[in-house]
XYZ file of C-alpha atoms in Angstrom:
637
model
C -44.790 -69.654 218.673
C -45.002 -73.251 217.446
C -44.810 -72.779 213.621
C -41.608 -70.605 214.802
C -40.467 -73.763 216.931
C -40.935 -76.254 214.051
C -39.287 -74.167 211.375
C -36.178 -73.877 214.225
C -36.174 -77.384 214.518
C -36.375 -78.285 210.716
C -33.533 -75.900 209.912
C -31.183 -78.103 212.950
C -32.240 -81.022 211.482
C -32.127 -80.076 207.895
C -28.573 -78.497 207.809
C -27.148 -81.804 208.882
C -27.708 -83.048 205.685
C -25.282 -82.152 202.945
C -27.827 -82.191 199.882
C -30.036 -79.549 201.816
C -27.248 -76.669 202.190
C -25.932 -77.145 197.985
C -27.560 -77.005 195.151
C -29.848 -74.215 193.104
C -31.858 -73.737 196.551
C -29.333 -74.120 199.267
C -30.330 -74.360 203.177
C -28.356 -70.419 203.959
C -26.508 -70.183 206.787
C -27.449 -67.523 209.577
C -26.933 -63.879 208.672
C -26.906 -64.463 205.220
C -29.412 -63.986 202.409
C -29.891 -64.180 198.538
C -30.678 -61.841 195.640
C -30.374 -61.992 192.229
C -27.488 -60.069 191.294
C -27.343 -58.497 187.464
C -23.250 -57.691 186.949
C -20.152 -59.927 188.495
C -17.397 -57.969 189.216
C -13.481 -59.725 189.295
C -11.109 -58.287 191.094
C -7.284 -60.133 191.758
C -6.258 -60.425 195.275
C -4.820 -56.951 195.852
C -8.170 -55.803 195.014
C -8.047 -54.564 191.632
C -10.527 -54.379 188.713
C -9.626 -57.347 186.401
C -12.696 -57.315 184.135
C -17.102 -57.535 184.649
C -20.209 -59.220 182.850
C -23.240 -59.097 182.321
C -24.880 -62.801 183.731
C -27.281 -64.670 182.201
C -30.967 -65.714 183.627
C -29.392 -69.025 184.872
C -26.690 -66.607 187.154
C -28.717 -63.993 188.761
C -29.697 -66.404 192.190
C -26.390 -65.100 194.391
C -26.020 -65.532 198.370
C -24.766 -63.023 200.149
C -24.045 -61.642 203.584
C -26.502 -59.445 205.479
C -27.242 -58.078 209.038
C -30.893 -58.019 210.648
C -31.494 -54.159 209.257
C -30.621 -55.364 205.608
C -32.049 -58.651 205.505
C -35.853 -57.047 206.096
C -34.627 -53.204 205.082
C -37.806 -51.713 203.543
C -38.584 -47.826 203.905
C -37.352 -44.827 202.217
C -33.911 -45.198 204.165
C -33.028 -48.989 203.684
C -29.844 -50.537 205.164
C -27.252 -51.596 202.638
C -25.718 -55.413 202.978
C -22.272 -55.853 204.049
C -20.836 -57.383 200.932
C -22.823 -57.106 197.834
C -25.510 -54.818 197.062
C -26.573 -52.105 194.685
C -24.894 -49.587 192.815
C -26.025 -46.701 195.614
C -24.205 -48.091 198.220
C -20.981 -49.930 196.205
C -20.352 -47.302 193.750
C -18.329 -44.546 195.253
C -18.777 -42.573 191.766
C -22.386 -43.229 191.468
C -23.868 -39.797 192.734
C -20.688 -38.111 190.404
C -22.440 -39.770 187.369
C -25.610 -39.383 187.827
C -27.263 -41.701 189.940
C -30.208 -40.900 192.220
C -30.534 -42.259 195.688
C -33.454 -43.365 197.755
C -35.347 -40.349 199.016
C -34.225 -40.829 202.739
C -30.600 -39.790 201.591
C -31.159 -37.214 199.463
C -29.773 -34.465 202.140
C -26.809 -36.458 202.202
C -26.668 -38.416 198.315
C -23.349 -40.098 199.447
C -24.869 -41.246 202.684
C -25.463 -45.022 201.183
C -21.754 -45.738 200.066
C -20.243 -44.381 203.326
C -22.452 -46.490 205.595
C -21.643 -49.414 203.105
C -17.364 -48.365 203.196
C -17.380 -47.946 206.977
C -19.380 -51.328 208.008
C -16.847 -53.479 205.450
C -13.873 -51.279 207.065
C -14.955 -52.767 210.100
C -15.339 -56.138 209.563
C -12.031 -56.189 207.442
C -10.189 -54.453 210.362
C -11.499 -57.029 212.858
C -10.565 -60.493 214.323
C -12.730 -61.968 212.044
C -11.487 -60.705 208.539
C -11.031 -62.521 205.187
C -8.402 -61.805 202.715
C -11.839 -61.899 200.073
C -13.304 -59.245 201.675
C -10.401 -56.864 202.158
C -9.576 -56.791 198.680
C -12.887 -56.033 197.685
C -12.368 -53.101 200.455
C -9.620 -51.806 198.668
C -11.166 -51.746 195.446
C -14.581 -49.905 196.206
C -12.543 -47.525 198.725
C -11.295 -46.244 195.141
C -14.717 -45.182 194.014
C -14.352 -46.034 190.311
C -16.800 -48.938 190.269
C -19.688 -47.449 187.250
C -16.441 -45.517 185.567
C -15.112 -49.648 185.446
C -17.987 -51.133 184.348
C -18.327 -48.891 181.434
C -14.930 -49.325 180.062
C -15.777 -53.323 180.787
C -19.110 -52.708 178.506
C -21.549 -53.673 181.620
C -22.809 -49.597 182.014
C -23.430 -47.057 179.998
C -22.972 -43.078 179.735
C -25.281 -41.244 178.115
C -24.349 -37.907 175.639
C -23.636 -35.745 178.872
C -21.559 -38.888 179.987
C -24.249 -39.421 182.998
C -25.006 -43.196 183.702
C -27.903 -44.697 180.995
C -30.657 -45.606 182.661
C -33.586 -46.746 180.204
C -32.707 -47.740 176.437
C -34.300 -45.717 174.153
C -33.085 -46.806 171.079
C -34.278 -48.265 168.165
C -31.160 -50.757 167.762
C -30.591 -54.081 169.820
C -30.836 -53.173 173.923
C -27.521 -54.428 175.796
C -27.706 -56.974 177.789
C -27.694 -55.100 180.922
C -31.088 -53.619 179.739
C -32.287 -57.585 178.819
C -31.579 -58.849 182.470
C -32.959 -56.300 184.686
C -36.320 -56.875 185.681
C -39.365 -54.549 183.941
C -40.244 -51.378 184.950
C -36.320 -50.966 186.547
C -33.320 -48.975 185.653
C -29.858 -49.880 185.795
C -29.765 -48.288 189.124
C -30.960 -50.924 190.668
C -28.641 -53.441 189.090
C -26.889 -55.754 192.170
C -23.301 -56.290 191.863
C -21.530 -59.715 193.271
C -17.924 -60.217 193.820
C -15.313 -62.803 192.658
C -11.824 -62.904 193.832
C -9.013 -64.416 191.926
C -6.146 -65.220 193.536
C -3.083 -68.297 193.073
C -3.725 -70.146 195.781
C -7.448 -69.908 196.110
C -9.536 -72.565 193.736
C -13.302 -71.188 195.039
C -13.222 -67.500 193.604
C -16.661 -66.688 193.890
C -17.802 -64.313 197.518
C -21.351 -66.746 197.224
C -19.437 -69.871 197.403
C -16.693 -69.384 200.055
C -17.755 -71.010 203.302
C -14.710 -69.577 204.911
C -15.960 -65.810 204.068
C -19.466 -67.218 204.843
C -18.216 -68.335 208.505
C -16.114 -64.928 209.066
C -18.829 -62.915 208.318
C -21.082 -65.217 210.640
C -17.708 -64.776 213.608
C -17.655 -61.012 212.985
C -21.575 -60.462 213.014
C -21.852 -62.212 216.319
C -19.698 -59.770 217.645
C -21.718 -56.524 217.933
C -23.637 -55.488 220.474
C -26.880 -56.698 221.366
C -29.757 -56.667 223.145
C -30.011 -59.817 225.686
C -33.230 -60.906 227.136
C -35.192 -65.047 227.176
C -35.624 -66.387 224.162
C -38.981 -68.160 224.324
C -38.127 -70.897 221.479
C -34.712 -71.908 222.870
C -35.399 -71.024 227.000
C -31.466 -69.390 226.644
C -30.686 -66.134 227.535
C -29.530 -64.364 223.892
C -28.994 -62.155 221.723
C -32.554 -60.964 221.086
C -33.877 -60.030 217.511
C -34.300 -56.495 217.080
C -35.820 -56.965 213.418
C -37.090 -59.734 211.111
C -36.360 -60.600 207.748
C -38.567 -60.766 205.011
C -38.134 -62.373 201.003
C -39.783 -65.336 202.180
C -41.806 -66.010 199.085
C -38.935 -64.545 196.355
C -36.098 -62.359 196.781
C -38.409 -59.042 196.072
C -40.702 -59.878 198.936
C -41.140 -57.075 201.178
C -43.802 -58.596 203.592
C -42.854 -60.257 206.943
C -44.392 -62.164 209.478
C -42.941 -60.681 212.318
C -43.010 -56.693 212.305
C -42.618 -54.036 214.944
C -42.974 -50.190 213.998
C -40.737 -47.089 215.273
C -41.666 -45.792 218.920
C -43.034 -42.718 217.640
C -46.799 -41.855 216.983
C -48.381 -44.228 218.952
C -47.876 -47.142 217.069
C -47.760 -49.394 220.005
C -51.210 -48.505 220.709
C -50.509 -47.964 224.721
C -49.560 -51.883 225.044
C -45.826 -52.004 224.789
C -43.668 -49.316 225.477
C -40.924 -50.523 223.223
C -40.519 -52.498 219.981
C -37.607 -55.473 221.432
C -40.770 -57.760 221.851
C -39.667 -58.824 225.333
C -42.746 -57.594 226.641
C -44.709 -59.716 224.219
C -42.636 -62.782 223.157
C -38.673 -62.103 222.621
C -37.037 -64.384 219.903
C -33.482 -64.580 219.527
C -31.856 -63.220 216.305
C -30.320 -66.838 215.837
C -33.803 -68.498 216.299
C -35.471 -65.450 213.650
C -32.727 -66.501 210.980
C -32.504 -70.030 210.845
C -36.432 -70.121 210.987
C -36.737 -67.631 207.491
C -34.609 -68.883 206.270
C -35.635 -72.424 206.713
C -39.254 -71.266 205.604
C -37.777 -69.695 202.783
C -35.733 -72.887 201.494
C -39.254 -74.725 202.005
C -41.174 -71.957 199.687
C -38.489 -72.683 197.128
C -39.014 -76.652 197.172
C -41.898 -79.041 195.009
C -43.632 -79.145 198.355
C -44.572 -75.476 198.014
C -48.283 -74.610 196.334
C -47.577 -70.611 194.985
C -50.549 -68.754 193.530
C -49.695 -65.285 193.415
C -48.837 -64.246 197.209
C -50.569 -66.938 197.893
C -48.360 -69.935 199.556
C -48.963 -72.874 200.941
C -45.712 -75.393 202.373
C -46.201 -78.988 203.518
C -43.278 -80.435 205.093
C -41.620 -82.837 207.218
C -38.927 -81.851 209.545
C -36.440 -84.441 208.693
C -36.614 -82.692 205.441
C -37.684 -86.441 203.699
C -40.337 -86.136 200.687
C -44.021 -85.889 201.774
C -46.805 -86.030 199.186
C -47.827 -82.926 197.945
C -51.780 -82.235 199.346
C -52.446 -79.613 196.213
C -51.300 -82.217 193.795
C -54.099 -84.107 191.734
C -53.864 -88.062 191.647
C -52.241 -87.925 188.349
C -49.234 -86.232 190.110
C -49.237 -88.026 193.514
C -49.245 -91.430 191.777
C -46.692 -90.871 188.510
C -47.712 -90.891 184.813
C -48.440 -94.487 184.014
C -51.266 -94.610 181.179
C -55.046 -95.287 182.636
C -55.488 -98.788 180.667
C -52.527 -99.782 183.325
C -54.953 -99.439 185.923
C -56.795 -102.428 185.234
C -57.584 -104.822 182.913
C -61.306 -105.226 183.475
C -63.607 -101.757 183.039
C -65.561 -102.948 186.204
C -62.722 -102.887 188.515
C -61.268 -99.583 188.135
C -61.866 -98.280 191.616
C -60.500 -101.324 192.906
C -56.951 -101.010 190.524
C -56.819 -97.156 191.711
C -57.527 -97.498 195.725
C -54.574 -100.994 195.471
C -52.557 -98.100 193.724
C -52.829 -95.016 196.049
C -52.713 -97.476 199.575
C -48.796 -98.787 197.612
C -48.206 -94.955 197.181
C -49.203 -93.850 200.414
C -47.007 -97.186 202.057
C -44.222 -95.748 200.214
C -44.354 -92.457 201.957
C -44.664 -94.192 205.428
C -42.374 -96.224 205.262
C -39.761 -93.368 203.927
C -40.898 -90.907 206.724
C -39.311 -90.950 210.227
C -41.565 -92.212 213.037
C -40.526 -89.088 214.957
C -41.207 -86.937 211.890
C -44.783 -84.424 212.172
C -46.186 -83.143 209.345
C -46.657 -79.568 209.195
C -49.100 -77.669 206.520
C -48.576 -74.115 206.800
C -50.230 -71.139 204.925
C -48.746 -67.714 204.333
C -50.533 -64.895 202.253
C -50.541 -60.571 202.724
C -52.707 -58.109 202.468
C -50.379 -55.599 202.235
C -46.354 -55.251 200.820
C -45.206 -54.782 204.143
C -47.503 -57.169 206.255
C -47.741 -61.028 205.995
C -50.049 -63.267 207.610
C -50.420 -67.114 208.636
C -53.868 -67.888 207.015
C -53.401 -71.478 207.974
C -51.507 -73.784 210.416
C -51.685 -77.306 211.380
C -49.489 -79.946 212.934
C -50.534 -83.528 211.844
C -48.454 -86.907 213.080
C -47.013 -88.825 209.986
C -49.786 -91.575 209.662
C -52.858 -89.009 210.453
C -51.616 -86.872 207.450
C -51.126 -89.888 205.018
C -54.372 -91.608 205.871
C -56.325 -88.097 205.428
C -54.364 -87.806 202.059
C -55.562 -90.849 201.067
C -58.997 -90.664 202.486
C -59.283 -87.459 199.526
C -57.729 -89.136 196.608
C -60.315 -91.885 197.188
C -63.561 -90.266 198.674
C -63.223 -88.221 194.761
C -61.893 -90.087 192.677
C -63.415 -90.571 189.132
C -62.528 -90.832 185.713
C -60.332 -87.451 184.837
C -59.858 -86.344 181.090
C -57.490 -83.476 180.804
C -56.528 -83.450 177.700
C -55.414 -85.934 174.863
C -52.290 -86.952 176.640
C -53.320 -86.579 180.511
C -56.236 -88.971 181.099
C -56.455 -90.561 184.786
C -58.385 -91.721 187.360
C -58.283 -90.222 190.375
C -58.964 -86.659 192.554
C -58.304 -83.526 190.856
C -56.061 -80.748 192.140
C -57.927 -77.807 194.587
C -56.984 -74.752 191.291
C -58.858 -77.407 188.798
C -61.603 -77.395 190.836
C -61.839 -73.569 191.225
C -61.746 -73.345 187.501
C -64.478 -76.214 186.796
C -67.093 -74.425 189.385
C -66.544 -70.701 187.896
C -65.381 -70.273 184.671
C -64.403 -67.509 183.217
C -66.102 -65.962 186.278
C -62.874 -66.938 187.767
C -60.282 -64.089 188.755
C -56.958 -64.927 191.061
C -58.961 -63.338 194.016
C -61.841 -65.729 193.607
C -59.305 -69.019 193.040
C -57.257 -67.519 196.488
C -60.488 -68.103 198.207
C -61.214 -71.241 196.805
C -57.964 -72.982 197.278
C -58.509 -71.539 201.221
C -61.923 -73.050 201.364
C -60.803 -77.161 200.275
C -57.688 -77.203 202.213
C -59.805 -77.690 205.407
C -61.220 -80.288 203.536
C -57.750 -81.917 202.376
C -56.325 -81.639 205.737
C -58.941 -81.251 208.477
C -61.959 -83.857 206.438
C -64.461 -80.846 207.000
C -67.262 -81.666 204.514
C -67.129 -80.407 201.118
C -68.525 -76.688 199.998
C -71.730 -77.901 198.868
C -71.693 -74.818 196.576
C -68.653 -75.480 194.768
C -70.436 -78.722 193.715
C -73.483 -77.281 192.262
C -72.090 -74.402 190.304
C -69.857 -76.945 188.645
C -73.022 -79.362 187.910
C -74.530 -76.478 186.762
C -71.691 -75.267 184.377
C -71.179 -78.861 182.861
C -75.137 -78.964 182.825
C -74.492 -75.924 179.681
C -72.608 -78.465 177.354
C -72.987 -75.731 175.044
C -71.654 -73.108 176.655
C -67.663 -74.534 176.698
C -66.010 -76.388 174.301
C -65.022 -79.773 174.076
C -62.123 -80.020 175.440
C -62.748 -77.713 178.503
C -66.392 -79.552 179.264
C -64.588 -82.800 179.071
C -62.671 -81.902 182.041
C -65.744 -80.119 183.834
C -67.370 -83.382 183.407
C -64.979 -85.273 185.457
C -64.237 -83.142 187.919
C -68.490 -82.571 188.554
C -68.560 -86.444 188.721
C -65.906 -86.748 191.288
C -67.414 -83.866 193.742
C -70.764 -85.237 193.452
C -69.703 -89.329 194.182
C -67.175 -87.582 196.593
C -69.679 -85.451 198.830
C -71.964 -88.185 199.060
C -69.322 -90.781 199.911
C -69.640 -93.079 201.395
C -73.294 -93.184 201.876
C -74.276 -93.843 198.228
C -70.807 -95.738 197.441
C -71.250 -95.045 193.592
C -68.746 -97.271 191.844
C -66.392 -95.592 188.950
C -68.185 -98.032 186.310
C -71.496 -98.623 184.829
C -73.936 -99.775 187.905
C -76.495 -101.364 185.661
C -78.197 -102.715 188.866
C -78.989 -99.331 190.413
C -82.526 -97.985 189.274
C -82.552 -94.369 191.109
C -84.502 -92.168 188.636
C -81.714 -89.608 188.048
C -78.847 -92.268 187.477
C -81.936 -93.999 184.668
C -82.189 -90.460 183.101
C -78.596 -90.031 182.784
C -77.959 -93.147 181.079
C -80.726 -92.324 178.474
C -79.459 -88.850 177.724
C -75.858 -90.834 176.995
C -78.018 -93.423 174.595
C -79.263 -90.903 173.025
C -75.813 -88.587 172.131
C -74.309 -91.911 171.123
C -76.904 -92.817 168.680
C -76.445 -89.173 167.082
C -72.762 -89.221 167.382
C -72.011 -92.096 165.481
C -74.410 -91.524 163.058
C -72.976 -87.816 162.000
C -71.565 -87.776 158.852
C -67.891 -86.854 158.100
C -69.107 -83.425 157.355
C -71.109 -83.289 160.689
C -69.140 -84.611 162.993
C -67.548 -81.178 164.783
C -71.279 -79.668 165.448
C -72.346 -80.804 168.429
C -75.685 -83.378 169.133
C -79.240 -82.075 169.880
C -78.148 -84.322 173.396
C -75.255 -81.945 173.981
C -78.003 -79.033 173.003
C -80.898 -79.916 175.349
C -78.655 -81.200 177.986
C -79.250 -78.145 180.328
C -83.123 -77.970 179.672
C -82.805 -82.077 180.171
C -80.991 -81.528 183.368
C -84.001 -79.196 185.212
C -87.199 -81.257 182.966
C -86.138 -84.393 182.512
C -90.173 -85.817 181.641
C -90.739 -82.954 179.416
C -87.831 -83.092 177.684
C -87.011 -86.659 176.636
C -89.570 -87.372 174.596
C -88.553 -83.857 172.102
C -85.013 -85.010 172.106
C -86.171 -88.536 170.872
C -88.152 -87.363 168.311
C -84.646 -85.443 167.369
C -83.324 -88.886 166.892
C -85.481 -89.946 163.945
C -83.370 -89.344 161.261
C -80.024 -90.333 163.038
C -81.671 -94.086 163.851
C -82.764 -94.421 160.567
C -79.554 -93.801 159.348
C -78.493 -96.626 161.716
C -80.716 -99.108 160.436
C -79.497 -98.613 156.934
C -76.066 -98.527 157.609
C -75.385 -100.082 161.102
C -78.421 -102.558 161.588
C -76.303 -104.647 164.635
C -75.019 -101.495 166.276
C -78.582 -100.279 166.028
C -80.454 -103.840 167.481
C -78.103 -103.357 170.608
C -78.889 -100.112 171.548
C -82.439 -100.434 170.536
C -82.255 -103.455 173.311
C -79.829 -100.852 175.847
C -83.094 -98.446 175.369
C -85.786 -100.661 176.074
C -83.661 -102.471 179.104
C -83.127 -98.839 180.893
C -86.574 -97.570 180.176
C -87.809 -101.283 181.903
C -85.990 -100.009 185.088
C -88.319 -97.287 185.580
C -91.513 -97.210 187.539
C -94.556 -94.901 186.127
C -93.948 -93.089 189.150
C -90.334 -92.163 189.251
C -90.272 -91.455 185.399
C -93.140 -88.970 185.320
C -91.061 -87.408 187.669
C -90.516 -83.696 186.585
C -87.976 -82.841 189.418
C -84.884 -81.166 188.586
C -82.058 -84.067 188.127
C -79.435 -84.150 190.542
C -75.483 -84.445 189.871
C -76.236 -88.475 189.486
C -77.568 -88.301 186.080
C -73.982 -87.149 185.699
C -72.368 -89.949 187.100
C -74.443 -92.270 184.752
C -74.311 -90.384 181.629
C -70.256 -90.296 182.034
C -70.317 -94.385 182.844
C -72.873 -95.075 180.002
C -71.100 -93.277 177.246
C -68.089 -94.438 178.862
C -68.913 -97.966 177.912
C -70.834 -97.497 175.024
C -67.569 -96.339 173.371
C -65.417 -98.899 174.968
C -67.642 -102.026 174.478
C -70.285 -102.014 172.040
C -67.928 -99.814 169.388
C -65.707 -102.978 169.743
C -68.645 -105.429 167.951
C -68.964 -102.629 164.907
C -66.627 -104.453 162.933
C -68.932 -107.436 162.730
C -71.864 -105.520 161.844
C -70.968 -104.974 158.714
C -72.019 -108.731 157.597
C -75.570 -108.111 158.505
C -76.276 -105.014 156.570
């Protein structure tokens, strides 16, 4: 019961504060809900029809009141909200033109509107009534709602003057047709209510917090069960049913569930569904807890992949850092040459950057605040489950952020405009170590797998790493833009999963002499002396380094020698064009190949992820410092 307890406590805490409960994703209040409505209907105070549209995308997001039944309703026989719903249950002359029910009503097809007319006749006829919701009584009591809605040019009749369902048309759909979502028919379009009356100045049913409270007043009224509720310790009003639309408003699948007493279901443990003879929760504690997780879903903190989610937050509600988020995103979009000023102390510029970052988030974060990282995904529509759960204090969950963005960080290039140093997000890494192999079941997984590591500092999937060495291995398999990215993201798992016992720095380590590090700055010698010797008319094929790369990779002895005899022509071309360029690399050359021993470079052994590491620093710096001193070369050809 703690992630039940911690969403409890996060929606008392949160609801305090008045930016939380306004806004596009408002904090709801208990015993209410929200769905995206498709047609606002405006009635005057004496509840008649004054006119209808058709909203726009930017509308549809409407809260409304519901009870426990409507809030998770699911089945063939769902239960209709109190205020606002579909046109089965508001329309008193849907079934007259043509409207089909759910199945579970089809004995009785006017079943839906009468349940709907008798349980807002109640609540207008009680102690707890609002002049809002009587008129809006009165009006649907007349049964004319789809009859007003065509005259208003919201609905329309077909040739046997039955409601339209699909357009068929050739000529431009109506809106109506635009808004709904695919695959439905206008019977499922949601109606909301506004109210226009002299002395009232909020007109809209989803804005009132008077009809809000009065709804809340008249709801608390019904009869309940009472039994311990194990979050609060008070004796309650226990929660008979759960709701669900916890990821988006069409979300049928719930985290707490309890089936009908009939056929066994209970499996001979329980002999009755109330959960008091498992763990009772009280319908208060059930609401404020959804609905706090939903309001947390619908915030930056969430990661959403599918029905995959994952929700960091803090119960004060203040901003944490997002743990799916790359470095580029956790730290802001300043440019990469603002990290530092000197190519050798890039590491240095980005840890001084994240440890300011991360001080920023401690000192904005309660002392009293935990951390909680929470994981929700289904199987099933109906079912949902908690695939992941932990409870961190503030400073443990900052220092094990930051302990990631610096165990694998490197040198990240996304794309022309988003270059940075730093740890790439968990769904980049998926993509880097399969490919096109990659389906959303397969990234699911992944993401799973590396949150562990995020959150928990359980070593990295040793896999994952080699199956993206491997992939950027095949330069010639992906193209430029897409190995570019590969590349970074193999160099940061690799210095990341052998951090910090190796300690490889983000620049050129011209004092390290390991053979694979050696072989990977050759290989990036040797695609530099090709690539700036390609002609204007050569320079999209790719070099016979890119080419052999792979074979390089697993025969590094073998192989070097055939891709320097590959170089011939391309050095020439150098020493006729570019002798100065060519003198310094010709002395970069001889200086690596001096590093090795007899021993280590006869080596045959397959090369591990280093070679990467040095290749990307060596080419790195070749195009960064020795492309400056071109200029002068000129004067010695």
């Amino acid at each position: 019961m703690s992630w039940l307890q911690q969403l409890y406590d996060t929606y008392e805490e949160c609801s305090k504060v008045p930016e939380f409960v306004s806004g596009d994703n408002p904090l709801l209040p208990i015993c209410h809900t929200t769905q995206n409505a498709h047609i606002e209907v405006i009635l005057d105070g004496e509840g008649h029809f004054l006119r209808a549209k058709v909203l726009s995308k930017g509308e549809l997001l409407t809260v409304v009141p519901c009870t426990e039944g409507s809030a998770g309703r699911s089945g063939s026989k769902p239960v209709n909200h109190p205020l606002c719903d579909k046109l089965q249950y508001v329309a008193g002359d849907y079934v007259v033109l043509g409207g089909d029910v759910t199945v579970g009503f089809s004995k009785n097809p006017q079943e839906p509107y009468q349940n709907y007319l008798s349980q807002l006749a109640a609540w207008v006829n009680s102690s707890a009534s609002h002049p809002k919701a009587k008129a809006i009584y009165e009006y649907v009591s007349k049964g004319t709602l789809i009859a007003d809605l065509v005259k208003a040019q919201c609905l329309f009749l077909d040739d046997k003057q039955q409601l339209l369902k699909k357009w068929d048309k050739d000529e431009d759909a109506p809106a109506i047709f635009k808004i709904l979502p695919a695959g439905q028919t206008t019977e499922a379009a949601f109606i909301r209510w506004r109210v226009e009356t002299p002395s009232e100045l909020v007109t809209a049913t989803w804005e009132d917090h008077n009809l809000m409270a009065a709804w809340i007043r008249f709801y608390n009224q019904r009869e309940s069960t009472k039994g311990l509720c194990m979050v609060t310790g008070e004796t309650v009003a226990l929660a008979t049913q759960h709701p669900s639309g916890i990821r988006h408003g069409a979300d049928k699948a719930k985290l707490i569930s309890s089936n009908d007493s009939s056929g066994y279901t209970f499996r001979g443990r329980f002999t009755d569904s109330e959960g008091s003879q498992a763990c009772s929760v009280s319908s208060e504690v059930s609401q404020k807890s959804h609905n706090a997780l939903r309001w947390l879903v619908q915030r930056k903190q969430a990661y959403r992949f599918g029905d995959q989610v994952f929700v960091s937050w803090a119960k004060s509600g203040e901003e944490i850092p997002d743990p799916f988020a790359d470095s580029h995103a956790l730290l802001g979009t300043e440019p990469e040459e603002a990290e530092t000023t000197s190519i050798g102390d890039v590491g240095q510029a980005f840890a001084k950057r994240l440890s300011k970052k991360i001080a920023g988030y401690q000192a904005n974060i309660s002392d009293t605040s935990n951390i909680i990282v929470m994981g929700l995904d289904s199987a099933t529509p109906g079912r949902m489950a908690i695939t992941f759960y932990r409870e961190l204090e503030r400073s443990e969950f900052l220092a094990r952020l930051e302990q990631w963005h610096t165990q694998f960080a490197w040198h990240q290039n996304f794309s022309k405009d988003v270059k940075f140093i730093g740890t790439p997000a968990p769904r980049d890494i998926a993509e880097a170590a399969y490919g096109r192999r990659l389906d959303d079941k397969l990234k699911k997984v992944v993401v799973e797998r590396l949150l562990p590591c995020i959150i928990d500092q359980h070593p990295f999937p040793n896999d994952l790493m080699f199956s993206t060495i491997q992939r950027v291995s095949n330069r010639v398999g992906m193209d430029g833009w897409e190995w570019e990215k590969t590349l970074g993201i193999a160099c940061s798992l690799f210095r990341g999963v052998y951090y910090p016992k190796e300690n490889y720095r983000m620049s050129l380590e011209e004092d390290r002499t390991t053979r694979d590090y050696l072989y990977g700055r050759l290989l990036a010698v040797a695609d530099y002396i090709e690539e700036v010797s390609l002609s204007d008319s050569e320079k999209n094929r790719q070099t016979n380094a890119a080419r052999f790369m792979q074979r390089f990779a697993s025969n590094p002895y073998k192989t070097w020698p055939m891709l320097y005899d590959q170089l011939t022509p391309y050095i020439a071309r150098l020493k006729a064009n570019r002798k100065g360029l060519w003198i310094k690399l010709e002395n970069l050359l001889d200086d690596i190949k001096c590093k090795f021993t007899a021993e280590i470079f006869t080596d045959n052994a397959q090369l591990s992820g280093e070679y990467l590491l040095a290749y990307h620093c060596q080419r790195k710096e070749l195009w960064k410092k020795i492309e400056k001193d071109t200029a002068t070369d000129q004067s010695d050809d």
